[in-house]
Amino acid sequence: MSNSIIEFDQVVAGYTPSVTILNGTTLDARAGEITLLIGPNGAGKSTVLKTLFGMLVPRSGEVRFEGRRVNGKSQRELLAQGMAYVPQGRNLFASLSVLHNLELGGITLPRAERGPRMDEVLARFPRLLERIDNQASTLSGGEQKQLEIGRALLLRPRVLLIDEPSIGLSPRLVQEVMALLRQLADQGVTVLMVEQNVRTALKYSDRALVLEMGRLALDRPPAHLLDDPNLNRLFLGGHVPDPERLDAPMQER
Amino acid sequence: MTRTRLFMLAVALIAFGVLPFFLKSYGLYLLTLFCVYLMATYGLNLTVGYAGQMSLGHAAFFGIGAYHAAILLKLGWPFLLVLAIAAVACFIVGLALGFPALRVQHHYLAFATLGFNVLVFLMMRNEQTITGGTFGISAIPRPSLLGYSLDGAIPFFYFTYASTLTLVALLWWLLRSPWGRAFAALRDNPIRAESLGINITAYTLLAFAIGAACAGVGGVYFAALVGFIEPAPFHFSWSMTMLLAVIVGGSGRFFGPVLGTVIIVLLPEWLRGAQNWYLAVFGFLVVALMVWLPGGLSSIPDRFARKAAK
Ligand SMILES: Nc1ncnc2c1ncn2[C@@H]1O[C@H](COP(=O)(O)OP(=O)(O)OP(=O)(O)O)[C@@H](O)[C@H]1O
Ligand SMILES: [Mg+2]
């Protein structure tokens, strides 16, 4: 896997000492692609992103970013290395203006660079520019997501981790966000996305990984999954009878 | 800030500025003392209100500033130089104290500062050759500026008032810089803030040290105002009082310390008639306030606004 920009190698991680959420997860994401991470609720999708972004330290195994081991690196170090993370839900500072929210995304940049980078991001999002002095909480859901993504782009990341960007957005806005991610990927940004809105997301992705109980269950080109009659069952938590599974289900549910 | 608010602020600042013409000398002294404490409580509000750290040693920094002033002013050093030295000294001591405490765990800072205050107090009392021990240091000269003497109560008041406004304006500017907004982000949601690469430890440490420097600056004016210092005003109970001023006023609100400091400086004077009851009455008022108005005095307008909206 020469062009794997992100690799998980037998990663075990969890929030409490007694429970592990990732149970020897092995997966990768390739440079310049949108890799979609799907799976039932509680499968550990968000946990994969959090472990990647240094919010959880793996108990064993190795996480690599551009070939370098990044286990236990701080979020600041990872940002500096070119990784950005847009968590699930609302991530803006509600009381601050659009401008100030954006500016905080560049807090680790030298002051002279911050201005031009902000202009660069705002050129991409004309709607944000129109509302630049508004309080972030007054933005529509779609605008808020744009601002979150814009804020993450301020550091010109090579890898963007994004967790369920479509939550709370109308179908049209979901398409818009997906198109934006597609555009970013085409410009060379690697995107690792968790998404429940599977059908839409698959259309924009290069590859789909299915996670089940903290392990990779399927690794498919999106077109195959779209035709998969089991797709719906997968997200209701059923297990997938498939000869090509990468590992056997741990137990029947 | 809206136009009307700006107008109200200007009116308040001017009204405060003409107060000396209506006051006797003791009133003027209290007014100046209020400005002095305001410098310290504004610094503490940065530490407690904005950076969210419990500091129980603010009076020690106030004292360090005051003793620097007492010793150096008596040696005839220029006031502004003494001011800079005291501020830098407190800033450095603040960094040295906060660095280990904040690295371990945030709430250790409360213990570290409390112990620090006790230590500083003992040093002031016991290092007689430097601090004069319990007798303190007297006949501290008031400064002169550009050859103009600030000995009189009125000139010294205006000098202190202008200095306080400068300090408060600096803090206003600081809190509105990206650096200061990082505090808003930290308070809003530390996890989100960290995911943007905000170095929480470094930010809180710096806020603590700046708060300490403000206390040091206040201490310098205190020494010059009173003309005589001894360890008592730097006892850790005064750290508690300053902390109360911040909390009562509404911590993390920019104008919170103004109201809090009024209460802390003036109420003891008004309640002096109550003699030994004073502490009990005072304590009761504080508890009552905390129960009925947890956001502090400066949250009253918001409260009315919310009621009106209902
Ligand atoms: N902060 C936390 N502390 C403890 N347990 C957690 C925490 N966050 C998640 N978990 C647990 O870890 C498991 C996996 O959670 P995770 O958020 O990774 O799932 P997910 O696949 O993203 O699910 P969803 O589709 O619901 O977002 C769940 O059982 C959850 O209860
Ligand atoms: Mg999730």
PDB file of N, CA, C and O in Angstrom, chain A residues 75-140:
ATOM      1  N   GLN A  75      -2.704  16.917  19.426  1.00  0.00           N
ATOM      2  CA  GLN A  75      -3.492  17.477  18.326  1.00  0.00           C
ATOM      3  C   GLN A  75      -2.721  18.593  17.637  1.00  0.00           C
ATOM      4  O   GLN A  75      -2.798  18.753  16.427  1.00  0.00           O
ATOM      5  N   ARG A  76      -1.995  19.344  18.425  1.00  0.00           N
ATOM      6  CA  ARG A  76      -1.232  20.447  17.841  1.00  0.00           C
ATOM      7  C   ARG A  76      -0.162  19.947  16.885  1.00  0.00           C
ATOM      8  O   ARG A  76       0.049  20.483  15.814  1.00  0.00           O
ATOM      9  N   GLU A  77       0.519  18.860  17.305  1.00  0.00           N
ATOM     10  CA  GLU A  77       1.549  18.298  16.436  1.00  0.00           C
ATOM     11  C   GLU A  77       0.943  17.779  15.138  1.00  0.00           C
ATOM     12  O   GLU A  77       1.505  17.959  14.057  1.00  0.00           O
ATOM     13  N   LEU A  78      -0.221  17.136  15.277  1.00  0.00           N
ATOM     14  CA  LEU A  78      -0.852  16.576  14.080  1.00  0.00           C
ATOM     15  C   LEU A  78      -1.338  17.668  13.139  1.00  0.00           C
ATOM     16  O   LEU A  78      -1.211  17.549  11.921  1.00  0.00           O
ATOM     17  N   LEU A  79      -1.871  18.749  13.725  1.00  0.00           N
ATOM     18  CA  LEU A  79      -2.277  19.881  12.890  1.00  0.00           C
ATOM     19  C   LEU A  79      -1.069  20.412  12.121  1.00  0.00           C
ATOM     20  O   LEU A  79      -1.145  20.688  10.928  1.00  0.00           O
ATOM     21  N   ALA A  80       0.042  20.515  12.835  1.00  0.00           N
ATOM     22  CA  ALA A  80       1.253  21.031  12.200  1.00  0.00           C
ATOM     23  C   ALA A  80       1.752  20.087  11.107  1.00  0.00           C
ATOM     24  O   ALA A  80       2.359  20.525  10.135  1.00  0.00           O
ATOM     25  N   GLN A  81       1.473  18.796  11.299  1.00  0.00           N
ATOM     26  CA  GLN A  81       1.916  17.826  10.301  1.00  0.00           C
ATOM     27  C   GLN A  81       0.993  17.769   9.091  1.00  0.00           C
ATOM     28  O   GLN A  81       1.298  17.089   8.118  1.00  0.00           O
ATOM     29  N   GLY A  82      -0.158  18.440   9.175  1.00  0.00           N
ATOM     30  CA  GLY A  82      -1.017  18.489   8.004  1.00  0.00           C
ATOM     31  C   GLY A  82      -2.313  17.712   8.120  1.00  0.00           C
ATOM     32  O   GLY A  82      -2.921  17.340   7.123  1.00  0.00           O
ATOM     33  N   MET A  83      -2.748  17.472   9.347  1.00  0.00           N
ATOM     34  CA  MET A  83      -4.007  16.770   9.532  1.00  0.00           C
ATOM     35  C   MET A  83      -5.022  17.760  10.109  1.00  0.00           C
ATOM     36  O   MET A  83      -4.666  18.615  10.910  1.00  0.00           O
ATOM     37  N   ALA A  84      -6.264  17.673   9.683  1.00  0.00           N
ATOM     38  CA  ALA A  84      -7.300  18.521  10.262  1.00  0.00           C
ATOM     39  C   ALA A  84      -8.517  17.655  10.557  1.00  0.00           C
ATOM     40  O   ALA A  84      -8.728  16.634   9.910  1.00  0.00           O
ATOM     41  N   TYR A  85      -9.298  18.079  11.531  1.00  0.00           N
ATOM     42  CA  TYR A  85     -10.396  17.258  12.024  1.00  0.00           C
ATOM     43  C   TYR A  85     -11.627  18.119  12.228  1.00  0.00           C
ATOM     44  O   TYR A  85     -11.567  19.146  12.894  1.00  0.00           O
ATOM     45  N   VAL A  86     -12.722  17.716  11.626  1.00  0.00           N
ATOM     46  CA  VAL A  86     -14.003  18.381  11.853  1.00  0.00           C
ATOM     47  C   VAL A  86     -14.892  17.388  12.582  1.00  0.00           C
ATOM     48  O   VAL A  86     -15.403  16.447  11.983  1.00  0.00           O
ATOM     49  N   PRO A  87     -15.072  17.562  13.891  1.00  0.00           N
ATOM     50  CA  PRO A  87     -15.837  16.579  14.664  1.00  0.00           C
ATOM     51  C   PRO A  87     -17.319  16.582  14.303  1.00  0.00           C
ATOM     52  O   PRO A  87     -17.812  17.476  13.613  1.00  0.00           O
ATOM     53  N   GLN A  88     -17.986  15.586  14.815  1.00  0.00           N
ATOM     54  CA  GLN A  88     -19.430  15.451  14.662  1.00  0.00           C
ATOM     55  C   GLN A  88     -20.132  16.593  15.387  1.00  0.00           C
ATOM     56  O   GLN A  88     -19.637  17.097  16.378  1.00  0.00           O
ATOM     57  N   GLY A  89     -21.289  16.993  14.884  1.00  0.00           N
ATOM     58  CA  GLY A  89     -22.091  17.975  15.599  1.00  0.00           C
ATOM     59  C   GLY A  89     -21.631  19.398  15.350  1.00  0.00           C
ATOM     60  O   GLY A  89     -20.958  19.683  14.377  1.00  0.00           O
ATOM     61  N   ARG A  90     -22.024  20.270  16.270  1.00  0.00           N
ATOM     62  CA  ARG A  90     -21.707  21.690  16.103  1.00  0.00           C
ATOM     63  C   ARG A  90     -20.375  21.984  16.759  1.00  0.00           C
ATOM     64  O   ARG A  90     -20.174  21.679  17.919  1.00  0.00           O
ATOM     65  N   ASN A  91     -19.513  22.597  16.025  1.00  0.00           N
ATOM     66  CA  ASN A  91     -18.162  22.818  16.534  1.00  0.00           C
ATOM     67  C   ASN A  91     -17.731  24.260  16.513  1.00  0.00           C
ATOM     68  O   ASN A  91     -16.565  24.556  16.683  1.00  0.00           O
ATOM     69  N   LEU A  92     -18.691  25.159  16.294  1.00  0.00           N
ATOM     70  CA  LEU A  92     -18.308  26.561  16.260  1.00  0.00           C
ATOM     71  C   LEU A  92     -18.392  27.129  17.670  1.00  0.00           C
ATOM     72  O   LEU A  92     -19.043  26.566  18.542  1.00  0.00           O
ATOM     73  N   PHE A  93     -17.721  28.250  17.864  1.00  0.00           N
ATOM     74  CA  PHE A  93     -17.851  28.962  19.122  1.00  0.00           C
ATOM     75  C   PHE A  93     -19.010  29.932  18.927  1.00  0.00           C
ATOM     76  O   PHE A  93     -18.879  30.949  18.250  1.00  0.00           O
ATOM     77  N   ALA A  94     -20.137  29.561  19.527  1.00  0.00           N
ATOM     78  CA  ALA A  94     -21.398  30.208  19.181  1.00  0.00           C
ATOM     79  C   ALA A  94     -21.394  31.709  19.436  1.00  0.00           C
ATOM     80  O   ALA A  94     -22.009  32.469  18.695  1.00  0.00           O
ATOM     81  N   SER A  95     -20.678  32.142  20.461  1.00  0.00           N
ATOM     82  CA  SER A  95     -20.751  33.556  20.830  1.00  0.00           C
ATOM     83  C   SER A  95     -19.819  34.414  19.982  1.00  0.00           C
ATOM     84  O   SER A  95     -19.892  35.633  20.011  1.00  0.00           O
ATOM     85  N   LEU A  96     -18.935  33.776  19.239  1.00  0.00           N
ATOM     86  CA  LEU A  96     -17.984  34.549  18.437  1.00  0.00           C
ATOM     87  C   LEU A  96     -18.496  34.725  17.013  1.00  0.00           C
ATOM     88  O   LEU A  96     -19.313  33.945  16.537  1.00  0.00           O
ATOM     89  N   SER A  97     -17.980  35.740  16.341  1.00  0.00           N
ATOM     90  CA  SER A  97     -18.413  36.015  14.973  1.00  0.00           C
ATOM     91  C   SER A  97     -17.803  35.004  14.007  1.00  0.00           C
ATOM     92  O   SER A  97     -16.900  34.243  14.363  1.00  0.00           O
ATOM     93  N   VAL A  98     -18.314  35.027  12.781  1.00  0.00           N
ATOM     94  CA  VAL A  98     -17.783  34.163  11.726  1.00  0.00           C
ATOM     95  C   VAL A  98     -16.283  34.412  11.561  1.00  0.00           C
ATOM     96  O   VAL A  98     -15.474  33.487  11.550  1.00  0.00           O
ATOM     97  N   LEU A  99     -15.940  35.684  11.477  1.00  0.00           N
ATOM     98  CA  LEU A  99     -14.540  36.057  11.295  1.00  0.00           C
ATOM     99  C   LEU A  99     -13.666  35.486  12.411  1.00  0.00           C
ATOM    100  O   LEU A  99     -12.612  34.900  12.167  1.00  0.00           O
ATOM    101  N   HIS A 100     -14.136  35.656  13.651  1.00  0.00           N
ATOM    102  CA  HIS A 100     -13.315  35.234  14.782  1.00  0.00           C
ATOM    103  C   HIS A 100     -13.228  33.720  14.903  1.00  0.00           C
ATOM    104  O   HIS A 100     -12.204  33.190  15.320  1.00  0.00           O
ATOM    105  N   ASN A 101     -14.298  33.051  14.524  1.00  0.00           N
ATOM    106  CA  ASN A 101     -14.233  31.586  14.496  1.00  0.00           C
ATOM    107  C   ASN A 101     -13.189  31.128  13.497  1.00  0.00           C
ATOM    108  O   ASN A 101     -12.377  30.245  13.780  1.00  0.00           O
ATOM    109  N   LEU A 102     -13.225  31.762  12.344  1.00  0.00           N
ATOM    110  CA  LEU A 102     -12.286  31.392  11.289  1.00  0.00           C
ATOM    111  C   LEU A 102     -10.849  31.668  11.738  1.00  0.00           C
ATOM    112  O   LEU A 102      -9.957  30.836  11.586  1.00  0.00           O
ATOM    113  N   GLU A 103     -10.689  32.833  12.330  1.00  0.00           N
ATOM    114  CA  GLU A 103      -9.370  33.264  12.781  1.00  0.00           C
ATOM    115  C   GLU A 103      -8.764  32.270  13.776  1.00  0.00           C
ATOM    116  O   GLU A 103      -7.573  32.001  13.749  1.00  0.00           O
ATOM    117  N   LEU A 104      -9.640  31.723  14.645  1.00  0.00           N
ATOM    118  CA  LEU A 104      -9.133  30.775  15.646  1.00  0.00           C
ATOM    119  C   LEU A 104      -8.577  29.514  14.998  1.00  0.00           C
ATOM    120  O   LEU A 104      -7.678  28.878  15.537  1.00  0.00           O
ATOM    121  N   GLY A 105      -9.107  29.174  13.823  1.00  0.00           N
ATOM    122  CA  GLY A 105      -8.571  28.018  13.117  1.00  0.00           C
ATOM    123  C   GLY A 105      -7.122  28.225  12.719  1.00  0.00           C
ATOM    124  O   GLY A 105      -6.381  27.270  12.527  1.00  0.00           O
ATOM    125  N   GLY A 106      -6.740  29.485  12.623  1.00  0.00           N
ATOM    126  CA  GLY A 106      -5.363  29.781  12.209  1.00  0.00           C
ATOM    127  C   GLY A 106      -4.504  30.258  13.356  1.00  0.00           C
ATOM    128  O   GLY A 106      -3.464  30.874  13.135  1.00  0.00           O
ATOM    129  N   ILE A 107      -4.937  29.939  14.579  1.00  0.00           N
ATOM    130  CA  ILE A 107      -4.223  30.486  15.744  1.00  0.00           C
ATOM    131  C   ILE A 107      -2.786  29.993  15.828  1.00  0.00           C
ATOM    132  O   ILE A 107      -1.925  30.658  16.385  1.00  0.00           O
ATOM    133  N   THR A 108      -2.522  28.834  15.228  1.00  0.00           N
ATOM    134  CA  THR A 108      -1.156  28.317  15.291  1.00  0.00           C
ATOM    135  C   THR A 108      -0.289  28.873  14.157  1.00  0.00           C
ATOM    136  O   THR A 108       0.904  28.592  14.114  1.00  0.00           O
ATOM    137  N   LEU A 109      -0.894  29.655  13.266  1.00  0.00           N
ATOM    138  CA  LEU A 109      -0.120  30.219  12.155  1.00  0.00           C
ATOM    139  C   LEU A 109       0.575  31.500  12.582  1.00  0.00           C
ATOM    140  O   LEU A 109       0.096  32.197  13.467  1.00  0.00           O
ATOM    141  N   PRO A 110       1.687  31.830  11.919  1.00  0.00           N
ATOM    142  CA  PRO A 110       2.274  33.145  12.158  1.00  0.00           C
ATOM    143  C   PRO A 110       1.277  34.219  11.730  1.00  0.00           C
ATOM    144  O   PRO A 110       0.538  34.025  10.758  1.00  0.00           O
ATOM    145  N   ARG A 111       1.274  35.329  12.447  1.00  0.00           N
ATOM    146  CA  ARG A 111       0.267  36.356  12.229  1.00  0.00           C
ATOM    147  C   ARG A 111       0.231  36.838  10.769  1.00  0.00           C
ATOM    148  O   ARG A 111      -0.826  37.051  10.195  1.00  0.00           O
ATOM    149  N   ALA A 112       1.400  36.969  10.159  1.00  0.00           N
ATOM    150  CA  ALA A 112       1.454  37.504   8.792  1.00  0.00           C
ATOM    151  C   ALA A 112       0.778  36.567   7.796  1.00  0.00           C
ATOM    152  O   ALA A 112       0.269  37.004   6.774  1.00  0.00           O
ATOM    153  N   GLU A 113       0.764  35.289   8.125  1.00  0.00           N
ATOM    154  CA  GLU A 113       0.197  34.336   7.184  1.00  0.00           C
ATOM    155  C   GLU A 113      -1.315  34.201   7.348  1.00  0.00           C
ATOM    156  O   GLU A 113      -2.000  33.755   6.438  1.00  0.00           O
ATOM    157  N   ARG A 114      -1.803  34.567   8.538  1.00  0.00           N
ATOM    158  CA  ARG A 114      -3.202  34.322   8.859  1.00  0.00           C
ATOM    159  C   ARG A 114      -4.148  35.043   7.906  1.00  0.00           C
ATOM    160  O   ARG A 114      -5.093  34.451   7.389  1.00  0.00           O
ATOM    161  N   GLY A 115      -3.857  36.313   7.646  1.00  0.00           N
ATOM    162  CA  GLY A 115      -4.734  37.119   6.802  1.00  0.00           C
ATOM    163  C   GLY A 115      -4.916  36.528   5.410  1.00  0.00           C
ATOM    164  O   GLY A 115      -6.055  36.267   4.981  1.00  0.00           O
ATOM    165  N   PRO A 116      -3.810  36.316   4.678  1.00  0.00           N
ATOM    166  CA  PRO A 116      -3.937  35.754   3.331  1.00  0.00           C
ATOM    167  C   PRO A 116      -4.650  34.403   3.312  1.00  0.00           C
ATOM    168  O   PRO A 116      -5.483  34.148   2.428  1.00  0.00           O
ATOM    169  N   ARG A 117      -4.376  33.576   4.293  1.00  0.00           N
ATOM    170  CA  ARG A 117      -5.048  32.268   4.337  1.00  0.00           C
ATOM    171  C   ARG A 117      -6.545  32.432   4.529  1.00  0.00           C
ATOM    172  O   ARG A 117      -7.344  31.695   3.962  1.00  0.00           O
ATOM    173  N   MET A 118      -6.918  33.406   5.361  1.00  0.00           N
ATOM    174  CA  MET A 118      -8.350  33.623   5.587  1.00  0.00           C
ATOM    175  C   MET A 118      -9.022  34.110   4.314  1.00  0.00           C
ATOM    176  O   MET A 118     -10.127  33.679   3.978  1.00  0.00           O
ATOM    177  N   ASP A 119      -8.332  34.989   3.594  1.00  0.00           N
ATOM    178  CA  ASP A 119      -8.882  35.456   2.314  1.00  0.00           C
ATOM    179  C   ASP A 119      -9.067  34.281   1.364  1.00  0.00           C
ATOM    180  O   ASP A 119     -10.072  34.183   0.654  1.00  0.00           O
ATOM    181  N   GLU A 120      -8.074  33.417   1.384  1.00  0.00           N
ATOM    182  CA  GLU A 120      -8.106  32.249   0.507  1.00  0.00           C
ATOM    183  C   GLU A 120      -9.329  31.372   0.809  1.00  0.00           C
ATOM    184  O   GLU A 120     -10.052  30.948  -0.098  1.00  0.00           O
ATOM    185  N   VAL A 121      -9.565  31.140   2.088  1.00  0.00           N
ATOM    186  CA  VAL A 121     -10.709  30.309   2.479  1.00  0.00           C
ATOM    187  C   VAL A 121     -12.024  31.015   2.153  1.00  0.00           C
ATOM    188  O   VAL A 121     -12.959  30.415   1.627  1.00  0.00           O
ATOM    189  N   LEU A 122     -12.077  32.311   2.449  1.00  0.00           N
ATOM    190  CA  LEU A 122     -13.320  33.047   2.220  1.00  0.00           C
ATOM    191  C   LEU A 122     -13.652  33.138   0.738  1.00  0.00           C
ATOM    192  O   LEU A 122     -14.826  33.203   0.360  1.00  0.00           O
ATOM    193  N   ALA A 123     -12.636  33.121  -0.107  1.00  0.00           N
ATOM    194  CA  ALA A 123     -12.880  33.146  -1.551  1.00  0.00           C
ATOM    195  C   ALA A 123     -13.641  31.888  -1.968  1.00  0.00           C
ATOM    196  O   ALA A 123     -14.421  31.894  -2.913  1.00  0.00           O
ATOM    197  N   ARG A 124     -13.426  30.827  -1.245  1.00  0.00           N
ATOM    198  CA  ARG A 124     -14.102  29.574  -1.528  1.00  0.00           C
ATOM    199  C   ARG A 124     -15.559  29.581  -1.042  1.00  0.00           C
ATOM    200  O   ARG A 124     -16.400  28.861  -1.570  1.00  0.00           O
ATOM    201  N   PHE A 125     -15.801  30.372   0.005  1.00  0.00           N
ATOM    202  CA  PHE A 125     -17.143  30.396   0.617  1.00  0.00           C
ATOM    203  C   PHE A 125     -17.718  31.809   0.605  1.00  0.00           C
ATOM    204  O   PHE A 125     -17.712  32.482   1.637  1.00  0.00           O
ATOM    205  N   PRO A 126     -18.254  32.235  -0.543  1.00  0.00           N
ATOM    206  CA  PRO A 126     -18.773  33.617  -0.608  1.00  0.00           C
ATOM    207  C   PRO A 126     -19.869  33.888   0.423  1.00  0.00           C
ATOM    208  O   PRO A 126     -19.981  35.003   0.923  1.00  0.00           O
ATOM    209  N   ARG A 127     -20.647  32.863   0.770  1.00  0.00           N
ATOM    210  CA  ARG A 127     -21.725  33.100   1.744  1.00  0.00           C
ATOM    211  C   ARG A 127     -21.178  33.474   3.111  1.00  0.00           C
ATOM    212  O   ARG A 127     -21.786  34.229   3.860  1.00  0.00           O
ATOM    213  N   LEU A 128     -20.032  32.889   3.465  1.00  0.00           N
ATOM    214  CA  LEU A 128     -19.429  33.227   4.754  1.00  0.00           C
ATOM    215  C   LEU A 128     -18.917  34.662   4.740  1.00  0.00           C
ATOM    216  O   LEU A 128     -19.003  35.377   5.734  1.00  0.00           O
ATOM    217  N   LEU A 129     -18.408  35.056   3.599  1.00  0.00           N
ATOM    218  CA  LEU A 129     -17.890  36.413   3.477  1.00  0.00           C
ATOM    219  C   LEU A 129     -19.007  37.431   3.692  1.00  0.00           C
ATOM    220  O   LEU A 129     -18.818  38.457   4.344  1.00  0.00           O
ATOM    221  N   GLU A 130     -20.200  37.098   3.174  1.00  0.00           N
ATOM    222  CA  GLU A 130     -21.340  38.004   3.358  1.00  0.00           C
ATOM    223  C   GLU A 130     -21.721  38.134   4.826  1.00  0.00           C
ATOM    224  O   GLU A 130     -22.232  39.157   5.244  1.00  0.00           O
ATOM    225  N   ARG A 131     -21.500  37.076   5.590  1.00  0.00           N
ATOM    226  CA  ARG A 131     -21.940  37.082   6.991  1.00  0.00           C
ATOM    227  C   ARG A 131     -20.781  37.184   7.964  1.00  0.00           C
ATOM    228  O   ARG A 131     -20.886  36.770   9.109  1.00  0.00           O
ATOM    229  N   ILE A 132     -19.710  37.751   7.489  1.00  0.00           N
ATOM    230  CA  ILE A 132     -18.446  37.691   8.222  1.00  0.00           C
ATOM    231  C   ILE A 132     -18.535  38.225   9.656  1.00  0.00           C
ATOM    232  O   ILE A 132     -17.885  37.714  10.560  1.00  0.00           O
ATOM    233  N   ASP A 133     -19.370  39.252   9.886  1.00  0.00           N
ATOM    234  CA  ASP A 133     -19.441  39.829  11.227  1.00  0.00           C
ATOM    235  C   ASP A 133     -20.595  39.287  12.056  1.00  0.00           C
ATOM    236  O   ASP A 133     -20.780  39.690  13.201  1.00  0.00           O
ATOM    237  N   ASN A 134     -21.366  38.385  11.475  1.00  0.00           N
ATOM    238  CA  ASN A 134     -22.482  37.811  12.236  1.00  0.00           C
ATOM    239  C   ASN A 134     -21.963  36.830  13.282  1.00  0.00           C
ATOM    240  O   ASN A 134     -20.921  36.211  13.114  1.00  0.00           O
ATOM    241  N   GLN A 135     -22.766  36.697  14.325  1.00  0.00           N
ATOM    242  CA  GLN A 135     -22.437  35.703  15.336  1.00  0.00           C
ATOM    243  C   GLN A 135     -22.607  34.311  14.726  1.00  0.00           C
ATOM    244  O   GLN A 135     -23.569  34.071  13.984  1.00  0.00           O
ATOM    245  N   ALA A 136     -21.694  33.405  15.025  1.00  0.00           N
ATOM    246  CA  ALA A 136     -21.716  32.080  14.399  1.00  0.00           C
ATOM    247  C   ALA A 136     -23.046  31.364  14.638  1.00  0.00           C
ATOM    248  O   ALA A 136     -23.517  30.620  13.788  1.00  0.00           O
ATOM    249  N   SER A 137     -23.660  31.617  15.808  1.00  0.00           N
ATOM    250  CA  SER A 137     -24.897  30.904  16.131  1.00  0.00           C
ATOM    251  C   SER A 137     -26.051  31.323  15.233  1.00  0.00           C
ATOM    252  O   SER A 137     -27.073  30.642  15.186  1.00  0.00           O
ATOM    253  N   THR A 138     -25.908  32.450  14.520  1.00  0.00           N
ATOM    254  CA  THR A 138     -27.002  32.904  13.660  1.00  0.00           C
ATOM    255  C   THR A 138     -26.910  32.321  12.252  1.00  0.00           C
ATOM    256  O   THR A 138     -27.783  32.563  11.429  1.00  0.00           O
ATOM    257  N   LEU A 139     -25.870  31.564  11.967  1.00  0.00           N
ATOM    258  CA  LEU A 139     -25.731  30.975  10.636  1.00  0.00           C
ATOM    259  C   LEU A 139     -26.683  29.795  10.475  1.00  0.00           C
ATOM    260  O   LEU A 139     -27.045  29.138  11.444  1.00  0.00           O
ATOM    261  N   SER A 140     -27.037  29.522   9.242  1.00  0.00           N
ATOM    262  CA  SER A 140     -27.832  28.326   8.972  1.00  0.00           C
ATOM    263  C   SER A 140     -26.941  27.103   9.133  1.00  0.00           C
ATOM    264  O   SER A 140     -25.719  27.212   9.164  1.00  0.00           O
TER     265      SER A 140
END
